[in-house]
Amino acid sequence: MDLILVNLIDGLVTGLLLFMLSAGLTLIFSMMGVLNFAHASFYMLGAYFAYQISTYVGFWMGLLIAPPIVGLVGAAVERYGLRRVHQYGHVPELIFTFGLALLIEELVKFIWGNDQIPYQIPEILEGAAFSISSYDIPAYKVFMIFLSLAIFLGLLYVLTRTRVGMIIQAALSYPRTVEALGHNVPLVFMGVFGVGTALAGVAGVIAGPVLSTFPGMAVVLGSIVFVTIVIGGLGSLGGALVAALIIGWLTTFAKAYNVRMEDILTGLGFNKPDPIWDSAWRDLWTLTSPQIADILPYLLMVLILVFRPYGLFGKRDV
Amino acid sequence: MKTIMKLGATAALSLALGTTAALAENVKIAFIDPLSGPFASTGINGLHQYEFAAEALVNANGGVLGGQNFEIVAFDNKISPKESLIQLQVAIDQGIRFIAQGNSSGVANALTEAINKHNRRNPDDRVLFLNYSAVDPALTNDKCNFWHFRFDANADIKMDALTDVIAASQDINKVYIIGQDYSFGKAVAAAAVRFLTEKRPDIEIVGNELHPIGKVKDFTPYARKIVASEADAVITGNWGSDMLNLGKSVIENGFEGPIFTYYAAADGITAAFGETGKGSLRLVSEGPLNPIASDRAAAYVDAFKAKYPDGNVSQARITNVIEMLAKAINEAGSATDVVAIGTALEGMEHESLWGGTIKMRPQDHQAIQDVHIFAHTDENVKFDYDNSGYGMVVENTVAMASADSPTSCKMERP
């Protein structure tokens, strides 16, 4: 029972981190129709910038300064890169972001090297916040939960309760009409791209110390972010949150318990082939849940695409 | 007259060129390891250690055979076995007789097979394989051959030493084994189970698990399982970011026992662990820096750090490779007759720069040496890693580890 509660908290942390990454991506995708392959690279930039800043003025200033810098870089990329490529259609845009991801990775290696860098959590957040029976919950995880929730509520407020949010939402659905009404839609696009990448930057700043900061960190998270927004529904912030949490809990529980395929199959009434090592079904019978934990979100995505192509909360087809 | 002068000049010139060429004929060693891609930092740091060892230990002392210098020629294999075979061919075509490689047993397996084949077919330009890091036990057992020499302790020897320490510790009654899902991770797990049941049958193995290599974003669920299993110690063969993330996650989520590792040091890992790893991390390896064996060794490390401030002397055995090769060449009296050099290496005993004796076991070409268990700490650290103040300090030493371990090698000598 205790372990379930602990895993719920761990899954929540993973899910919220994923949400911060996918929130920006889903907004960018639904608004511009651009699958930003470089999104996870901005996450990596966030971690590296924050590390560099933290070596001079400490972790908290890093948390404060790094995301806006990442956002500015993102806005510049939109203004001087994507906008120019936009006129040639979606495929060049796709290739542009793909190339950008490679470029950022090489740049990071060039500046900071191939090694892990010693980006540490601040001293005040070291150690356990509280324990559930013998399981420690690190203080840093509690901090991550509150920060991500605050960002989610803030975003929700801006998007649904303010004038800027209404323009963004309108530009999402009817960009031409909004333009005709005298709003500067390209500026809105640039703003959304900047904010979206800044959010990825925040995720990088707070994930860097726990998931380690190295040039491969973008690749590790790159594909799962797309899975999240497809499951949640394109353009839906709530959908991104729900999907991120589902993925977080799904993978955490699959890894935390050794559910064996053998037990499931015998439970379903199949007989175990004997001897198992000669059977064609050997690989299926010997599977355990931690081995397939990281594939489960992709499986879920396929199911969603088959039965509900517009995602859990989406309003239009992928 | 003019023609004669020209002829004479040409003859004199070619004579002069010929003699300088003969004088400066270097003994070339091909270094085939990743110099680009995700493992580049390990490869480049290894290359620096080779170049420095060749310069400081051989060339500065007058070279071999009365004046021939060692020269390291670098080849980038991108840690791919296929690419390594291409680079091997290039090296052989350049007339290089010595191949040094270490990163990844997959590459080493491909190389040893290719070299064995090449040497059988081309008796005139045979080469030697100096394996300084690939620790798959098979290389000195089923897949052994005369041309392959391993200077590192293999995975079984290291596990033998680790389990000696675990067996002697009465606080450890439950052990959790976790590793990466590929040949090396499986070899480590199998060896751990074998040695533990042999030495301390009362120790319960509460978990034996493999995780996808390089794919796990967050090790927290694994850490929870380890804590839930009430294990007293963790054994892992993980390396790179898998090592760092697993270790950090396990420690941060409340595990307090020792974590026994193979590769939790240098290449940024020591710095990234920092204070977190203190008191938990143990590492099995050779070549101690703290305490250092001699003033000569201390001077060597200082000189290396002066030349490569960001580098680490993380693979101490590289100096053994260079010194033993130089000795063997001098003993054989030739830098090209690799059969004579290989025979000289067989059974050679060598006083290591890092203390202790290295003995190249003739029956399987496995170097037998002192193996140490190190602790990650910032106390009594004179030579740190990653300029972090943290380093590896000797806790236990197993002298001439596994000297009488069995081998399935049936060496065919040329």
mmCIF file with all atom_site columns, N, CA and C in Angstrom, chain B residues 84-129:
data_model
loop_
_atom_site.group_PDB
_atom_site.id
_atom_site.type_symbol
_atom_site.label_atom_id
_atom_site.label_alt_id
_atom_site.label_comp_id
_atom_site.label_asym_id
_atom_site.label_entity_id
_atom_site.label_seq_id
_atom_site.pdbx_PDB_ins_code
_atom_site.Cartn_x
_atom_site.Cartn_y
_atom_site.Cartn_z
_atom_site.occupancy
_atom_site.B_iso_or_equiv
_atom_site.pdbx_formal_charge
_atom_site.auth_seq_id
_atom_site.auth_comp_id
_atom_site.auth_asym_id
_atom_site.auth_atom_id
_atom_site.pdbx_PDB_model_num
ATOM 1   N N  . SER B 1 84  ? 35.562 -0.699  -37.063 1.00 0.00 ? 84  SER B N  1
ATOM 2   C CA . SER B 1 84  ? 36.853 -1.090  -36.492 1.00 0.00 ? 84  SER B CA 1
ATOM 3   C C  . SER B 1 84  ? 37.625 -1.985  -37.443 1.00 0.00 ? 84  SER B C  1
ATOM 4   N N  . LEU B 1 85  ? 36.901 -2.891  -38.126 1.00 0.00 ? 85  LEU B N  1
ATOM 5   C CA . LEU B 1 85  ? 37.576 -3.806  -39.047 1.00 0.00 ? 85  LEU B CA 1
ATOM 6   C C  . LEU B 1 85  ? 38.165 -3.042  -40.229 1.00 0.00 ? 85  LEU B C  1
ATOM 7   N N  . ILE B 1 86  ? 37.437 -2.011  -40.678 1.00 0.00 ? 86  ILE B N  1
ATOM 8   C CA . ILE B 1 86  ? 37.964 -1.178  -41.769 1.00 0.00 ? 86  ILE B CA 1
ATOM 9   C C  . ILE B 1 86  ? 39.237 -0.466  -41.304 1.00 0.00 ? 86  ILE B C  1
ATOM 10  N N  . GLN B 1 87  ? 39.168 0.116   -40.098 1.00 0.00 ? 87  GLN B N  1
ATOM 11  C CA . GLN B 1 87  ? 40.329 0.844   -39.569 1.00 0.00 ? 87  GLN B CA 1
ATOM 12  C C  . GLN B 1 87  ? 41.497 -0.107  -39.337 1.00 0.00 ? 87  GLN B C  1
ATOM 13  N N  . LEU B 1 88  ? 41.191 -1.338  -38.915 1.00 0.00 ? 88  LEU B N  1
ATOM 14  C CA . LEU B 1 88  ? 42.245 -2.327  -38.720 1.00 0.00 ? 88  LEU B CA 1
ATOM 15  C C  . LEU B 1 88  ? 42.988 -2.575  -40.025 1.00 0.00 ? 88  LEU B C  1
ATOM 16  N N  . GLN B 1 89  ? 42.210 -2.700  -41.109 1.00 0.00 ? 89  GLN B N  1
ATOM 17  C CA . GLN B 1 89  ? 42.823 -2.950  -42.416 1.00 0.00 ? 89  GLN B CA 1
ATOM 18  C C  . GLN B 1 89  ? 43.703 -1.777  -42.833 1.00 0.00 ? 89  GLN B C  1
ATOM 19  N N  . VAL B 1 90  ? 43.189 -0.561  -42.583 1.00 0.00 ? 90  VAL B N  1
ATOM 20  C CA . VAL B 1 90  ? 43.983 0.634   -42.914 1.00 0.00 ? 90  VAL B CA 1
ATOM 21  C C  . VAL B 1 90  ? 45.298 0.618   -42.139 1.00 0.00 ? 90  VAL B C  1
ATOM 22  N N  . ALA B 1 91  ? 45.198 0.284   -40.852 1.00 0.00 ? 91  ALA B N  1
ATOM 23  C CA . ALA B 1 91  ? 46.398 0.263   -40.005 1.00 0.00 ? 91  ALA B CA 1
ATOM 24  C C  . ALA B 1 91  ? 47.396 -0.772  -40.512 1.00 0.00 ? 91  ALA B C  1
ATOM 25  N N  . ILE B 1 92  ? 46.877 -1.948  -40.862 1.00 0.00 ? 92  ILE B N  1
ATOM 26  C CA . ILE B 1 92  ? 47.767 -3.005  -41.361 1.00 0.00 ? 92  ILE B CA 1
ATOM 27  C C  . ILE B 1 92  ? 48.425 -2.564  -42.673 1.00 0.00 ? 92  ILE B C  1
ATOM 28  N N  . ASP B 1 93  ? 47.637 -1.912  -43.535 1.00 0.00 ? 93  ASP B N  1
ATOM 29  C CA . ASP B 1 93  ? 48.179 -1.442  -44.814 1.00 0.00 ? 93  ASP B CA 1
ATOM 30  C C  . ASP B 1 93  ? 49.274 -0.400  -44.618 1.00 0.00 ? 93  ASP B C  1
ATOM 31  N N  . GLN B 1 94  ? 49.199 0.330   -43.503 1.00 0.00 ? 94  GLN B N  1
ATOM 32  C CA . GLN B 1 94  ? 50.249 1.322   -43.215 1.00 0.00 ? 94  GLN B CA 1
ATOM 33  C C  . GLN B 1 94  ? 51.468 0.670   -42.584 1.00 0.00 ? 94  GLN B C  1
ATOM 34  N N  . GLY B 1 95  ? 51.417 -0.639  -42.435 1.00 0.00 ? 95  GLY B N  1
ATOM 35  C CA . GLY B 1 95  ? 52.564 -1.334  -41.874 1.00 0.00 ? 95  GLY B CA 1
ATOM 36  C C  . GLY B 1 95  ? 52.627 -1.330  -40.360 1.00 0.00 ? 95  GLY B C  1
ATOM 37  N N  . ILE B 1 96  ? 51.525 -1.022  -39.717 1.00 0.00 ? 96  ILE B N  1
ATOM 38  C CA . ILE B 1 96  ? 51.516 -0.988  -38.256 1.00 0.00 ? 96  ILE B CA 1
ATOM 39  C C  . ILE B 1 96  ? 51.370 -2.415  -37.713 1.00 0.00 ? 96  ILE B C  1
ATOM 40  N N  . ARG B 1 97  ? 52.166 -2.715  -36.664 1.00 0.00 ? 97  ARG B N  1
ATOM 41  C CA . ARG B 1 97  ? 52.194 -4.087  -36.149 1.00 0.00 ? 97  ARG B CA 1
ATOM 42  C C  . ARG B 1 97  ? 51.449 -4.248  -34.832 1.00 0.00 ? 97  ARG B C  1
ATOM 43  N N  . PHE B 1 98  ? 51.099 -3.128  -34.193 1.00 0.00 ? 98  PHE B N  1
ATOM 44  C CA . PHE B 1 98  ? 50.488 -3.232  -32.872 1.00 0.00 ? 98  PHE B CA 1
ATOM 45  C C  . PHE B 1 98  ? 49.151 -2.493  -32.857 1.00 0.00 ? 98  PHE B C  1
ATOM 46  N N  . ILE B 1 99  ? 48.108 -3.214  -32.424 1.00 0.00 ? 99  ILE B N  1
ATOM 47  C CA . ILE B 1 99  ? 46.763 -2.643  -32.402 1.00 0.00 ? 99  ILE B CA 1
ATOM 48  C C  . ILE B 1 99  ? 46.323 -2.524  -30.949 1.00 0.00 ? 99  ILE B C  1
ATOM 49  N N  . ALA B 1 100 ? 46.004 -1.303  -30.512 1.00 0.00 ? 100 ALA B N  1
ATOM 50  C CA . ALA B 1 100 ? 45.487 -1.105  -29.156 1.00 0.00 ? 100 ALA B CA 1
ATOM 51  C C  . ALA B 1 100 ? 44.016 -0.727  -29.243 1.00 0.00 ? 100 ALA B C  1
ATOM 52  N N  . GLN B 1 101 ? 43.209 -1.390  -28.454 1.00 0.00 ? 101 GLN B N  1
ATOM 53  C CA . GLN B 1 101 ? 41.776 -1.095  -28.425 1.00 0.00 ? 101 GLN B CA 1
ATOM 54  C C  . GLN B 1 101 ? 41.260 -1.445  -27.045 1.00 0.00 ? 101 GLN B C  1
ATOM 55  N N  . GLY B 1 102 ? 40.167 -0.785  -26.611 1.00 0.00 ? 102 GLY B N  1
ATOM 56  C CA . GLY B 1 102 ? 39.665 -1.082  -25.275 1.00 0.00 ? 102 GLY B CA 1
ATOM 57  C C  . GLY B 1 102 ? 38.178 -0.914  -25.095 1.00 0.00 ? 102 GLY B C  1
ATOM 58  N N  . ASN B 1 103 ? 37.596 0.105   -25.720 1.00 0.00 ? 103 ASN B N  1
ATOM 59  C CA . ASN B 1 103 ? 36.192 0.388   -25.426 1.00 0.00 ? 103 ASN B CA 1
ATOM 60  C C  . ASN B 1 103 ? 35.260 -0.542  -26.178 1.00 0.00 ? 103 ASN B C  1
ATOM 61  N N  . SER B 1 104 ? 34.485 -1.285  -25.434 1.00 0.00 ? 104 SER B N  1
ATOM 62  C CA . SER B 1 104 ? 33.472 -2.223  -25.902 1.00 0.00 ? 104 SER B CA 1
ATOM 63  C C  . SER B 1 104 ? 34.056 -3.598  -26.242 1.00 0.00 ? 104 SER B C  1
ATOM 64  N N  . SER B 1 105 ? 33.505 -4.590  -25.558 1.00 0.00 ? 105 SER B N  1
ATOM 65  C CA . SER B 1 105 ? 33.897 -5.968  -25.819 1.00 0.00 ? 105 SER B CA 1
ATOM 66  C C  . SER B 1 105 ? 33.372 -6.437  -27.169 1.00 0.00 ? 105 SER B C  1
ATOM 67  N N  . GLY B 1 106 ? 32.309 -5.807  -27.652 1.00 0.00 ? 106 GLY B N  1
ATOM 68  C CA . GLY B 1 106 ? 31.787 -6.165  -28.971 1.00 0.00 ? 106 GLY B CA 1
ATOM 69  C C  . GLY B 1 106 ? 32.835 -5.900  -30.039 1.00 0.00 ? 106 GLY B C  1
ATOM 70  N N  . VAL B 1 107 ? 33.481 -4.729  -29.937 1.00 0.00 ? 107 VAL B N  1
ATOM 71  C CA . VAL B 1 107 ? 34.538 -4.375  -30.881 1.00 0.00 ? 107 VAL B CA 1
ATOM 72  C C  . VAL B 1 107 ? 35.725 -5.324  -30.718 1.00 0.00 ? 107 VAL B C  1
ATOM 73  N N  . ALA B 1 108 ? 36.096 -5.597  -29.471 1.00 0.00 ? 108 ALA B N  1
ATOM 74  C CA . ALA B 1 108 ? 37.257 -6.456  -29.208 1.00 0.00 ? 108 ALA B CA 1
ATOM 75  C C  . ALA B 1 108 ? 37.038 -7.845  -29.784 1.00 0.00 ? 108 ALA B C  1
ATOM 76  N N  . ASN B 1 109 ? 35.822 -8.372  -29.641 1.00 0.00 ? 109 ASN B N  1
ATOM 77  C CA . ASN B 1 109 ? 35.512 -9.689  -30.196 1.00 0.00 ? 109 ASN B CA 1
ATOM 78  C C  . ASN B 1 109 ? 35.698 -9.711  -31.707 1.00 0.00 ? 109 ASN B C  1
ATOM 79  N N  . ALA B 1 110 ? 35.229 -8.643  -32.371 1.00 0.00 ? 110 ALA B N  1
ATOM 80  C CA . ALA B 1 110 ? 35.369 -8.565  -33.825 1.00 0.00 ? 110 ALA B CA 1
ATOM 81  C C  . ALA B 1 110 ? 36.837 -8.462  -34.219 1.00 0.00 ? 110 ALA B C  1
ATOM 82  N N  . LEU B 1 111 ? 37.587 -7.626  -33.474 1.00 0.00 ? 111 LEU B N  1
ATOM 83  C CA . LEU B 1 111 ? 38.996 -7.399  -33.806 1.00 0.00 ? 111 LEU B CA 1
ATOM 84  C C  . LEU B 1 111 ? 39.829 -8.659  -33.617 1.00 0.00 ? 111 LEU B C  1
ATOM 85  N N  . THR B 1 112 ? 39.619 -9.356  -32.494 1.00 0.00 ? 112 THR B N  1
ATOM 86  C CA . THR B 1 112 ? 40.472 -10.513 -32.203 1.00 0.00 ? 112 THR B CA 1
ATOM 87  C C  . THR B 1 112 ? 40.258 -11.599 -33.257 1.00 0.00 ? 112 THR B C  1
ATOM 88  N N  . GLU B 1 113 ? 38.999 -11.731 -33.694 1.00 0.00 ? 113 GLU B N  1
ATOM 89  C CA . GLU B 1 113 ? 38.698 -12.724 -34.727 1.00 0.00 ? 113 GLU B CA 1
ATOM 90  C C  . GLU B 1 113 ? 39.385 -12.339 -36.049 1.00 0.00 ? 113 GLU B C  1
ATOM 91  N N  . ALA B 1 114 ? 39.251 -11.049 -36.419 1.00 0.00 ? 114 ALA B N  1
ATOM 92  C CA . ALA B 1 114 ? 39.823 -10.584 -37.683 1.00 0.00 ? 114 ALA B CA 1
ATOM 93  C C  . ALA B 1 114 ? 41.347 -10.686 -37.662 1.00 0.00 ? 114 ALA B C  1
ATOM 94  N N  . ILE B 1 115 ? 41.954 -10.355 -36.526 1.00 0.00 ? 115 ILE B N  1
ATOM 95  C CA . ILE B 1 115 ? 43.420 -10.387 -36.432 1.00 0.00 ? 115 ILE B CA 1
ATOM 96  C C  . ILE B 1 115 ? 43.922 -11.821 -36.508 1.00 0.00 ? 115 ILE B C  1
ATOM 97  N N  . ASN B 1 116 ? 43.199 -12.710 -35.838 1.00 0.00 ? 116 ASN B N  1
ATOM 98  C CA . ASN B 1 116 ? 43.579 -14.121 -35.891 1.00 0.00 ? 116 ASN B CA 1
ATOM 99  C C  . ASN B 1 116 ? 43.579 -14.625 -37.339 1.00 0.00 ? 116 ASN B C  1
ATOM 100 N N  . LYS B 1 117 ? 42.531 -14.262 -38.055 1.00 0.00 ? 117 LYS B N  1
ATOM 101 C CA . LYS B 1 117 ? 42.396 -14.680 -39.449 1.00 0.00 ? 117 LYS B CA 1
ATOM 102 C C  . LYS B 1 117 ? 43.514 -14.071 -40.300 1.00 0.00 ? 117 LYS B C  1
ATOM 103 N N  . HIS B 1 118 ? 43.730 -12.764 -40.119 1.00 0.00 ? 118 HIS B N  1
ATOM 104 C CA . HIS B 1 118 ? 44.749 -12.054 -40.895 1.00 0.00 ? 118 HIS B CA 1
ATOM 105 C C  . HIS B 1 118 ? 46.128 -12.679 -40.680 1.00 0.00 ? 118 HIS B C  1
ATOM 106 N N  . ASN B 1 119 ? 46.455 -12.957 -39.417 1.00 0.00 ? 119 ASN B N  1
ATOM 107 C CA . ASN B 1 119 ? 47.784 -13.483 -39.115 1.00 0.00 ? 119 ASN B CA 1
ATOM 108 C C  . ASN B 1 119 ? 48.009 -14.875 -39.694 1.00 0.00 ? 119 ASN B C  1
ATOM 109 N N  . ARG B 1 120 ? 46.905 -15.648 -39.768 1.00 0.00 ? 120 ARG B N  1
ATOM 110 C CA . ARG B 1 120 ? 47.035 -16.982 -40.336 1.00 0.00 ? 120 ARG B CA 1
ATOM 111 C C  . ARG B 1 120 ? 47.308 -16.889 -41.835 1.00 0.00 ? 120 ARG B C  1
ATOM 112 N N  . ARG B 1 121 ? 46.635 -15.922 -42.467 1.00 0.00 ? 121 ARG B N  1
ATOM 113 C CA . ARG B 1 121 ? 46.748 -15.828 -43.932 1.00 0.00 ? 121 ARG B CA 1
ATOM 114 C C  . ARG B 1 121 ? 47.969 -15.051 -44.382 1.00 0.00 ? 121 ARG B C  1
ATOM 115 N N  . ASN B 1 122 ? 48.444 -14.135 -43.534 1.00 0.00 ? 122 ASN B N  1
ATOM 116 C CA . ASN B 1 122 ? 49.564 -13.278 -43.956 1.00 0.00 ? 122 ASN B CA 1
ATOM 117 C C  . ASN B 1 122 ? 50.711 -13.381 -42.964 1.00 0.00 ? 122 ASN B C  1
ATOM 118 N N  . PRO B 1 123 ? 51.452 -14.476 -43.016 1.00 0.00 ? 123 PRO B N  1
ATOM 119 C CA . PRO B 1 123 ? 52.521 -14.662 -42.025 1.00 0.00 ? 123 PRO B CA 1
ATOM 120 C C  . PRO B 1 123 ? 53.584 -13.576 -42.093 1.00 0.00 ? 123 PRO B C  1
ATOM 121 N N  . ASP B 1 124 ? 53.637 -12.796 -43.206 1.00 0.00 ? 124 ASP B N  1
ATOM 122 C CA . ASP B 1 124 ? 54.704 -11.808 -43.356 1.00 0.00 ? 124 ASP B CA 1
ATOM 123 C C  . ASP B 1 124 ? 54.418 -10.498 -42.637 1.00 0.00 ? 124 ASP B C  1
ATOM 124 N N  . ASP B 1 125 ? 53.139 -10.166 -42.462 1.00 0.00 ? 125 ASP B N  1
ATOM 125 C CA . ASP B 1 125 ? 52.870 -8.914  -41.737 1.00 0.00 ? 125 ASP B CA 1
ATOM 126 C C  . ASP B 1 125 ? 51.826 -9.137  -40.647 1.00 0.00 ? 125 ASP B C  1
ATOM 127 N N  . ARG B 1 126 ? 52.191 -10.006 -39.724 1.00 0.00 ? 126 ARG B N  1
ATOM 128 C CA . ARG B 1 126 ? 51.308 -10.288 -38.602 1.00 0.00 ? 126 ARG B CA 1
ATOM 129 C C  . ARG B 1 126 ? 51.249 -9.114  -37.635 1.00 0.00 ? 126 ARG B C  1
ATOM 130 N N  . VAL B 1 127 ? 50.147 -9.022  -36.881 1.00 0.00 ? 127 VAL B N  1
ATOM 131 C CA . VAL B 1 127 ? 50.000 -7.929  -35.906 1.00 0.00 ? 127 VAL B CA 1
ATOM 132 C C  . VAL B 1 127 ? 49.629 -8.499  -34.538 1.00 0.00 ? 127 VAL B C  1
ATOM 133 N N  . LEU B 1 128 ? 49.873 -7.699  -33.498 1.00 0.00 ? 128 LEU B N  1
ATOM 134 C CA . LEU B 1 128 ? 49.487 -8.062  -32.134 1.00 0.00 ? 128 LEU B CA 1
ATOM 135 C C  . LEU B 1 128 ? 48.322 -7.195  -31.684 1.00 0.00 ? 128 LEU B C  1
ATOM 136 N N  . PHE B 1 129 ? 47.441 -7.767  -30.872 1.00 0.00 ? 129 PHE B N  1
ATOM 137 C CA . PHE B 1 129 ? 46.284 -7.041  -30.363 1.00 0.00 ? 129 PHE B CA 1
ATOM 138 C C  . PHE B 1 129 ? 46.500 -6.759  -28.872 1.00 0.00 ? 129 PHE B C  1
#
